[in-house]
PDB file of C-alpha atoms in Angstrom:
ATOM      1  CA  MET A1373      -3.127  -0.975  10.155  1.00 48.00           C
ATOM      2  CA  ASP A1374      -0.890   1.612  11.450  1.00 55.00           C
ATOM      3  CA  HIS A1375      -0.423   4.574   9.467  1.00 59.00           C
ATOM      4  CA  ILE A1376       2.186   3.850   6.909  1.00 64.00           C
ATOM      5  CA  ILE A1377       5.093   7.022   7.005  1.00 70.00           C
ATOM      6  CA  VAL A1378       6.557   6.851   3.611  1.00 70.00           C
ATOM      7  CA  LEU A1379       6.927  10.300   2.271  1.00 72.00           C
ATOM      8  CA  GLY A1380       7.996  12.440   5.718  1.00 74.00           C
ATOM      9  CA  VAL A1381       4.399  13.189   6.872  1.00 75.00           C
ATOM     10  CA  GLN A1382       1.868  10.261   8.044  1.00 76.00           C
ATOM     11  CA  ALA A1383      -0.938   9.186   6.226  1.00 75.00           C
ATOM     12  CA  ARG A1384      -4.767  11.207   7.121  1.00 79.00           C
ATOM     13  CA  LYS A1385      -7.686   8.698   7.802  1.00 80.00           C
ATOM     14  CA  HIS A1386     -10.463   9.810   6.909  1.00 85.00           C
ATOM     15  CA  SER A1387     -13.311   7.801   8.251  1.00 87.00           C
ATOM     16  CA  LEU A1388     -16.824   7.056   6.300  1.00 91.00           C
ATOM     17  CA  PRO A1389     -19.764   5.176   8.248  1.00 95.00           C
ATOM     18  CA  VAL A1390     -20.482   1.511   7.165  1.00 94.00           C
ATOM     19  CA  GLN A1391     -20.758   1.474   3.601  1.00 94.00           C
ATOM     20  CA  PRO A1392     -23.338  -1.266   1.547  1.00 95.00           C
ATOM     21  CA  GLY A1393     -20.083  -4.142   0.341  1.00 93.00           C
ATOM     22  CA  ASP A1394     -17.853  -3.223   3.152  1.00 92.00           C
ATOM     23  CA  VAL A1395     -16.265  -6.237   4.817  1.00 90.00           C
ATOM     24  CA  LEU A1396     -16.628  -5.465   8.166  1.00 90.00           C
ATOM     25  CA  ASP A1397     -14.409  -9.038   9.567  1.00 89.00           C
ATOM     26  CA  THR A1398     -12.015 -11.252   8.041  1.00 85.00           C
ATOM     27  CA  TYR A1399     -10.930 -14.135   8.496  1.00 85.00           C
ATOM     28  CA  ALA A1400      -8.861 -14.947   5.485  1.00 81.00           C
ATOM     29  CA  GLY A1401      -5.335 -15.995   5.341  1.00 84.00           C
ATOM     30  CA  THR A1402      -2.497 -16.679   3.228  1.00 82.00           C
ATOM     31  CA  ALA A1403      -1.742 -20.437   4.798  1.00 88.00           C
ATOM     32  CA  GLY A1404      -3.566 -22.326   1.790  1.00 88.00           C
ATOM     33  CA  VAL A1405      -1.869 -20.451  -0.943  1.00 85.00           C
ATOM     34  CA  VAL A1406       1.352 -21.274   1.095  1.00 88.00           C
ATOM     35  CA  ALA A1407       0.700 -24.535   1.533  1.00 92.00           C
ATOM     36  CA  ASP A1408      -0.648 -25.026  -2.440  1.00 93.00           C
ATOM     37  CA  ILE A1409       1.996 -23.304  -4.340  1.00 93.00           C
ATOM     38  CA  GLY A1410       4.491 -22.755  -1.955  1.00 89.00           C
ATOM     39  CA  TYR A1411       4.663 -18.912  -2.283  1.00 86.00           C
ATOM     40  CA  GLN A1412       4.597 -16.283   0.802  1.00 84.00           C
ATOM     41  CA  SER A1413       5.633 -12.588   0.536  1.00 82.00           C
ATOM     42  CA  GLY A1414       8.569 -11.728   0.953  1.00 87.00           C
ATOM     43  CA  ILE A1415       7.845  -8.024   1.392  1.00 87.00           C
ATOM     44  CA  THR A1416       5.867  -5.877   3.970  1.00 84.00           C
ATOM     45  CA  VAL A1417       3.236  -3.303   3.709  1.00 81.00           C
ATOM     46  CA  ALA A1418       5.574  -0.810   4.481  1.00 82.00           C
ATOM     47  CA  GLU A1419       8.519  -1.633   2.181  1.00 87.00           C
ATOM     48  CA  CYS A1420       5.908  -2.406  -0.976  1.00 87.00           C
ATOM     49  CA  THR A1421       4.309   1.389   0.143  1.00 85.00           C
ATOM     50  CA  ARG A1422       7.784   2.907  -0.398  1.00 86.00           C
ATOM     51  CA  TRP A1423       9.051   1.173  -3.471  1.00 89.00           C
ATOM     52  CA  LEU A1424       5.868   2.137  -5.017  1.00 89.00           C
ATOM     53  CA  VAL A1425       6.298   6.260  -3.663  1.00 87.00           C
ATOM     54  CA  ASP A1426       9.626   5.413  -4.987  1.00 89.00           C
ATOM     55  CA  GLY A1427       8.517   4.472  -8.610  1.00 91.00           C
ATOM     56  CA  CYS A1428       6.259   6.752  -8.891  1.00 90.00           C
ATOM     57  CA  ARG A1429       9.038   9.829  -7.732  1.00 87.00           C
ATOM     58  CA  THR A1430      11.221   8.480 -10.368  1.00 90.00           C
ATOM     59  CA  HIS A1431       8.619   8.498 -12.845  1.00 90.00           C
ATOM     60  CA  LEU A1432       7.584  12.144 -12.630  1.00 87.00           C
ATOM     61  CA  ALA A1433      10.579  13.210 -12.708  1.00 87.00           C
ATOM     62  CA  LYS A1434      11.823  11.285 -16.124  1.00 85.00           C
ATOM     63  CA  CYS A1435       8.135  13.193 -16.948  1.00 84.00           C
ATOM     64  CA  VAL A1436       9.050  16.760 -16.258  1.00 79.00           C
ATOM     65  CA  ARG A1437      12.636  16.372 -17.696  1.00 77.00           C
ATOM     66  CA  ILE A1438      10.692  15.733 -21.076  1.00 71.00           C
ATOM     67  CA  GLY A1439       7.943  18.210 -20.510  1.00 67.00           C
ATOM     68  CA  ALA A1440       5.215  15.478 -20.503  1.00 57.00           C
TER      69      ALA A1440
END
């Protein structure tokens, strides 16, 4: 996956050796769930990440204002 730029800086990737339980290859897909229940996500990983970061920034700003 490409790095996603959301905070104005590029993410740094720290690769480690393969760990027990790591999935090296996957052939998983979403076609089955789309066919079964008709659900298909309408948001990209980049959009979701931006939404999450914006929400965290908003929450943090509220916490700072109330002194939490």
